[in-house]
Amino acid sequence: MKKIVSFLIVLVTMYSCGVVTKGNDGENGTAGKPGLNGKKGADGISGNYSKTEKNVFIDSNTVRKHLYTLAADDMEGRKSGTAGIEKAAVYIENEYKKIGLSTFGDLTNYRQTLTFKNRRTKEDITSSNIIGVLEGKSKKDEIVIISAHYDHLGMKKSGEGDLIYNGANDDASGVTGLLVLAEYFKKVGNERTIVFAAFTAEEMGLIGSTHFGKGIDASKYVAGINLEMIGKTPSFGPNTAWLTGFDRSDFGKIIQKNLVGTGYQLFPDPYKKFNLFFRSDNASLARLGVPSHTFSTTPIDVDPDYHKLTDESETLNMTIITQTIQAVAKGTKSIINGTDTPTRVVIKE
C-alpha cells in the first residue's frame, strides 16, 4: 500500500509541474521549453503564480494553430477588401466567441466596418476592424487596448510559382499574440477593461486604426499594446524584444521593471532611421496622447522576408512567439491590473 501511495504522489507531482510550451516548435525551435526563467511556473512565465493564474498556460500548440491558420494559402494574403481577409475576419470572430469576449461600444457584433478609398487605385474598399472586449473589475472605465493588424499584401498579380504574400510574421504573428492574450486574460482576470482590436488596412496607411481612433474618448485609454512581427530572433539575442517610441512615455520602463527576474529583456527600438513608431497601428492612438507602443522581435534592417513572398509560417520560430507573448503578459500585468499607469505619450515627429 505504501508503494502505491508513493507512486500516486509522484504521479500527481509530475502532472502538476507540466512544462509551459508543448509540442514541436518551428524552424530552429525547441520542443517543450519551459517558462522564461527556466522554471515551470503555472503562469507560463515564472515559477510563482497567484491562485487565479494556476494552470493557465501560454503554449506553443495554440500559437502554432493560430499562426498557421492565419498565414495559410487559402487566406490569399489577407488584403483588405478581398475574400481572403474575410476568411481571416471570420476566424478571429469565431475565436473571440470561443473565448467569451463581449462586443465593443454600441456594435451589435465584433465588426467595426468602414469604407475607404484605395490611395493607389482610388477604388472603394469595405473592410472591418474585429474588436472584442473584456470588461474590467474595479477599474472598468479605464481601458487598455491590445492590437495587431490582420491584413497583409494579398497576391502577386502574375508570375509562376508562389504568388501569395502570406504575411506570417507581418502580422499573423501579432494577431496570434492578440488571440492568445485574450484567452489568457479571460482566465486570469483584469481590473482595467481590455479592448482587443485586430485592425484592417494597416498596410494601406494605418486606415483601420485611424478610423477606430476617431470614435473613442482617448482620455479613457491608459495604454496601447501593439504587436508587430514577433516571430524572429532580435539583434539583441534570444529572450529579448524591442519597443518603439521607448522615450516617449515611461511605458517601456514599466515593462522592464515587471520583467526583472524572468530572464527576458525589453530594449528600445534600435532602428531609429526607419521611424517605426509612426509606421504601425500604435501611432493612431499615440497621436491622441495614448501611451501606445509596438512590441517587435524582428531585426527589420536585415530581415530577408519583410514584404516578400517568403514571409511564411515555416520561417518563424514558435518558441520565440510563445515566449514573447508570455513576456508581454508578464510585462503589462501591472498596467492591466491598475497598479501602474504610463505617462501620456510625447509626440515629436
XYZ file of C-alpha atoms in Angstrom:
349
model
C 0.000 0.000 0.000
C 2.792 2.448 0.876
C 4.399 1.820 -2.509
C 1.091 2.551 -4.273
C 0.557 5.780 -2.322
C 4.138 6.887 -3.022
C 3.663 6.186 -6.723
C 0.447 8.230 -6.826
C 2.124 11.173 -5.089
C 4.967 11.147 -7.602
C 2.488 10.887 -10.495
C 0.419 13.845 -9.283
C 3.550 15.916 -8.729
C 4.790 15.244 -12.252
C 1.404 16.156 -13.726
C 1.099 19.414 -11.777
C 4.508 20.625 -12.953
C 3.838 20.257 -16.668
C 6.001 22.332 -18.980
C 4.709 25.584 -20.357
C 5.280 25.266 -24.071
C 4.226 21.992 -25.609
C 4.606 20.319 -28.971
C 7.205 20.744 -31.694
C 8.243 24.289 -32.446
C 9.109 25.993 -35.695
C 12.394 26.065 -37.512
C 15.260 26.083 -35.010
C 12.668 25.910 -32.235
C 12.849 23.795 -29.108
C 10.116 21.352 -28.156
C 8.615 21.688 -24.715
C 10.652 24.658 -23.487
C 9.632 25.915 -20.025
C 8.918 29.433 -18.792
C 11.109 32.482 -19.302
C 13.364 31.954 -16.323
C 13.671 28.214 -16.844
C 11.148 27.361 -14.110
C 7.899 25.579 -14.795
C 5.525 28.135 -13.316
C 1.820 27.712 -13.953
C 1.536 31.230 -15.318
C 3.812 30.198 -18.168
C 6.246 32.920 -17.236
C 7.887 32.363 -13.871
C 7.998 29.950 -11.007
C 5.497 31.954 -8.947
C 1.782 32.360 -9.561
C -1.359 33.559 -7.866
C -4.357 31.316 -7.274
C -6.178 32.859 -10.246
C -3.249 32.090 -12.562
C -2.851 28.472 -11.538
C -2.811 26.093 -14.503
C -3.190 28.913 -17.059
C -0.754 28.101 -19.850
C 0.509 30.046 -22.834
C 1.718 27.233 -25.032
C 3.164 26.790 -28.482
C 0.414 24.435 -29.697
C -2.135 27.243 -29.586
C 0.386 29.655 -31.078
C 1.061 27.254 -33.943
C -2.640 26.742 -34.643
C -3.422 30.453 -34.918
C -0.310 31.338 -36.901
C -0.572 28.562 -39.461
C -4.286 29.210 -39.964
C -3.957 32.971 -40.462
C -0.934 32.642 -42.764
C -2.326 29.730 -44.792
C -2.536 29.924 -48.577
C -6.346 29.902 -48.510
C -6.253 33.311 -46.779
C -4.746 34.598 -50.052
C -2.529 37.155 -48.353
C -5.362 38.840 -46.386
C -5.503 42.026 -48.465
C -8.188 44.416 -47.263
C -11.383 44.146 -49.284
C -10.723 40.611 -50.548
C -12.249 37.199 -49.904
C -9.012 36.193 -48.195
C -9.186 38.784 -45.440
C -12.862 37.918 -44.975
C -11.816 34.361 -44.101
C -9.344 35.744 -41.586
C -12.023 38.009 -40.111
C -14.383 35.074 -39.621
C -11.616 33.071 -37.939
C -10.831 35.891 -35.497
C -14.537 36.415 -34.770
C -15.002 32.741 -34.003
C -12.015 32.784 -31.644
C -13.455 35.815 -29.833
C -16.721 33.918 -29.401
C -14.937 30.846 -28.019
C -13.004 32.989 -25.551
C -16.144 34.836 -24.495
C -15.325 38.429 -25.425
C -18.134 40.978 -25.494
C -18.731 43.467 -28.298
C -17.312 46.985 -28.401
C -19.351 50.100 -27.665
C -22.687 50.104 -29.460
C -21.655 47.490 -32.034
C -24.005 44.508 -32.318
C -21.149 42.171 -33.323
C -17.353 42.142 -33.376
C -17.100 44.080 -36.639
C -16.402 47.776 -36.942
C -16.931 48.176 -40.679
C -15.517 51.031 -42.709
C -15.345 52.044 -46.364
C -12.349 53.918 -47.719
C -10.593 54.641 -50.982
C -7.528 52.759 -52.071
C -4.906 55.514 -52.350
C -3.393 53.931 -55.450
C -6.391 52.723 -57.444
C -8.987 55.150 -55.973
C -11.461 52.285 -55.711
C -13.757 51.992 -52.699
C -12.845 49.231 -50.270
C -15.043 47.931 -47.477
C -13.380 46.071 -44.624
C -13.702 45.652 -40.856
C -11.742 46.010 -37.656
C -12.507 42.976 -35.482
C -12.935 44.169 -31.897
C -13.714 42.298 -28.672
C -13.809 43.431 -25.049
C -13.007 42.055 -21.604
C -14.678 44.359 -19.111
C -12.571 45.268 -16.116
C -13.492 44.710 -12.497
C -12.503 47.537 -10.147
C -11.413 49.979 -12.907
C -13.694 49.184 -15.825
C -13.775 52.806 -17.047
C -10.015 52.740 -17.618
C -9.076 50.994 -20.860
C -6.021 49.176 -22.176
C -6.044 48.281 -25.855
C -4.170 45.274 -27.226
C -3.878 45.375 -31.016
C -2.359 43.890 -34.155
C -3.212 44.222 -37.840
C -4.621 41.197 -39.615
C -4.351 42.492 -43.177
C -1.384 41.977 -45.492
C -0.443 42.456 -49.149
C -2.641 39.891 -50.908
C -1.398 38.133 -54.023
C 1.017 38.905 -56.818
C -0.959 39.576 -59.999
C 1.136 37.450 -62.342
C 4.086 35.099 -62.493
C 4.903 31.479 -61.823
C 5.160 29.509 -58.594
C 4.210 31.020 -55.262
C 2.150 34.201 -55.745
C 0.810 34.624 -52.193
C 2.132 37.160 -49.703
C 1.231 35.046 -46.669
C 2.366 37.622 -44.104
C 3.190 35.099 -41.399
C 5.467 37.394 -39.432
C 3.751 40.544 -40.729
C 1.421 40.293 -38.948
C -0.171 36.889 -38.399
C 2.334 36.558 -35.553
C 0.937 39.682 -33.880
C -2.682 38.575 -34.304
C -1.692 35.231 -32.818
C -0.404 37.116 -29.790
C -3.628 39.113 -29.621
C -5.778 35.957 -29.546
C -3.577 34.149 -27.035
C -3.535 37.158 -24.702
C -7.314 37.468 -24.933
C -7.674 33.860 -23.814
C -5.059 34.345 -21.086
C -6.599 37.448 -19.521
C -10.080 35.969 -19.765
C -8.829 33.222 -17.465
C -6.638 35.191 -15.048
C -8.800 38.318 -14.822
C -8.247 42.040 -15.369
C -9.019 45.108 -13.254
C -8.976 47.527 -16.173
C -11.082 46.924 -19.280
C -9.153 45.415 -22.188
C -10.113 46.107 -25.803
C -8.710 43.575 -28.290
C -8.524 45.071 -31.785
C -7.480 43.256 -34.958
C -7.085 46.204 -37.319
C -7.604 46.160 -41.068
C -5.773 48.194 -43.735
C -2.603 48.858 -41.765
C -0.637 48.113 -44.912
C -2.641 50.793 -46.761
C -1.739 53.537 -44.303
C -2.996 52.700 -40.784
C -6.549 53.190 -42.051
C -8.346 50.765 -39.728
C -6.697 52.030 -36.550
C -7.145 55.670 -37.591
C -10.865 55.046 -38.080
C -11.032 53.424 -34.654
C -9.240 56.367 -33.034
C -11.738 58.875 -34.404
C -14.577 57.252 -32.492
C -13.100 56.972 -28.990
C -12.556 59.120 -25.933
C -8.763 58.869 -25.817
C -8.648 60.122 -22.229
C -10.098 56.791 -21.084
C -7.313 54.798 -22.755
C -4.401 54.395 -20.352
C -2.153 52.277 -22.598
C -1.834 50.710 -26.026
C -0.074 47.364 -26.516
C 0.552 46.737 -30.213
C 2.152 43.531 -31.507
C 4.012 43.570 -34.821
C 6.294 40.910 -36.285
C 7.166 38.879 -33.187
C 8.379 35.671 -34.838
C 12.147 36.032 -35.232
C 15.228 36.349 -33.022
C 16.072 40.028 -32.445
C 19.516 41.525 -32.941
C 19.744 41.639 -29.126
C 19.646 37.833 -28.991
C 17.248 35.223 -27.568
C 14.660 36.139 -24.923
C 14.510 39.774 -25.980
C 12.139 42.143 -27.739
C 12.261 45.819 -28.646
C 9.717 48.587 -28.207
C 9.007 51.546 -30.465
C 8.884 55.049 -29.012
C 10.602 53.977 -25.827
C 11.488 57.517 -24.773
C 8.029 58.968 -25.492
C 6.482 57.705 -22.233
C 7.515 55.539 -19.285
C 5.552 52.559 -20.664
C 8.743 50.706 -21.585
C 10.321 51.260 -18.177
C 7.250 49.755 -16.510
C 7.588 46.667 -18.714
C 11.300 46.376 -17.932
C 10.581 46.578 -14.190
C 7.979 43.810 -14.426
C 10.326 41.549 -16.397
C 13.139 41.667 -13.840
C 13.984 38.106 -12.813
C 12.219 36.445 -15.754
C 15.272 36.128 -17.966
C 13.517 38.159 -20.667
C 14.616 41.691 -21.599
C 12.976 44.602 -23.407
C 15.093 47.128 -25.312
C 14.364 50.453 -27.010
C 13.811 50.328 -30.776
C 17.316 50.237 -32.324
C 16.131 51.241 -35.814
C 15.622 54.987 -35.391
C 16.119 55.774 -39.077
C 13.041 53.732 -40.016
C 10.701 55.886 -37.880
C 8.854 52.723 -36.808
C 6.887 54.397 -34.025
C 4.716 56.009 -36.721
C 4.560 53.016 -39.069
C 2.321 50.669 -37.108
C -1.152 50.960 -35.599
C 0.111 52.207 -32.236
C 0.640 55.579 -33.932
C -3.079 56.164 -34.465
C -3.649 56.198 -30.700
C -0.305 57.779 -29.810
C -1.272 60.827 -31.862
C -4.224 61.171 -29.475
C -1.912 61.141 -26.450
C -2.320 57.471 -25.510
C 0.937 55.794 -24.407
C 0.641 53.287 -27.230
C 3.753 51.382 -28.309
C 4.666 48.427 -30.523
C 6.460 45.274 -29.386
C 8.561 43.514 -32.025
C 11.351 40.954 -32.210
C 12.328 41.134 -35.876
C 15.725 42.525 -36.981
C 13.954 44.628 -39.591
C 17.160 46.032 -41.093
C 18.339 42.611 -42.279
C 15.111 40.603 -42.441
C 15.061 38.829 -45.844
C 11.315 38.134 -45.766
C 9.780 41.539 -44.966
C 7.027 42.230 -47.533
C 8.259 39.295 -49.588
C 6.546 36.127 -50.841
C 8.866 34.219 -48.490
C 7.181 35.514 -45.307
C 5.711 32.114 -44.463
C 4.987 30.245 -41.243
C 7.897 27.857 -41.719
C 10.371 30.737 -41.420
C 9.215 31.571 -37.888
C 10.066 30.109 -34.509
C 7.124 29.080 -32.331
C 9.217 29.283 -29.164
C 10.126 32.908 -29.859
C 6.491 33.866 -30.459
C 5.315 31.960 -27.388
C 7.927 33.434 -25.069
C 7.301 36.931 -26.406
C 3.582 36.578 -25.657
C 4.477 35.327 -22.186
C 6.721 38.342 -21.670
C 4.032 40.769 -22.834
C 1.555 39.160 -20.416
C 4.006 39.443 -17.542
C 5.329 42.854 -18.503
C 1.936 44.530 -18.876
C 0.231 42.855 -15.923
C 0.606 45.818 -13.543
C -0.850 48.153 -16.181
C -3.809 45.878 -16.864
C -4.460 45.450 -13.144
C -4.240 49.175 -12.462
C -1.178 49.404 -10.227
C 0.866 51.190 -12.897
C -0.281 53.937 -15.260
C 2.118 55.035 -18.014
C 2.703 58.719 -18.638
C 0.922 60.169 -21.664
C 2.915 59.866 -24.846
C 5.035 62.709 -26.149
C 4.762 63.302 -29.893
C 7.874 64.732 -31.539
C 7.932 63.567 -35.118
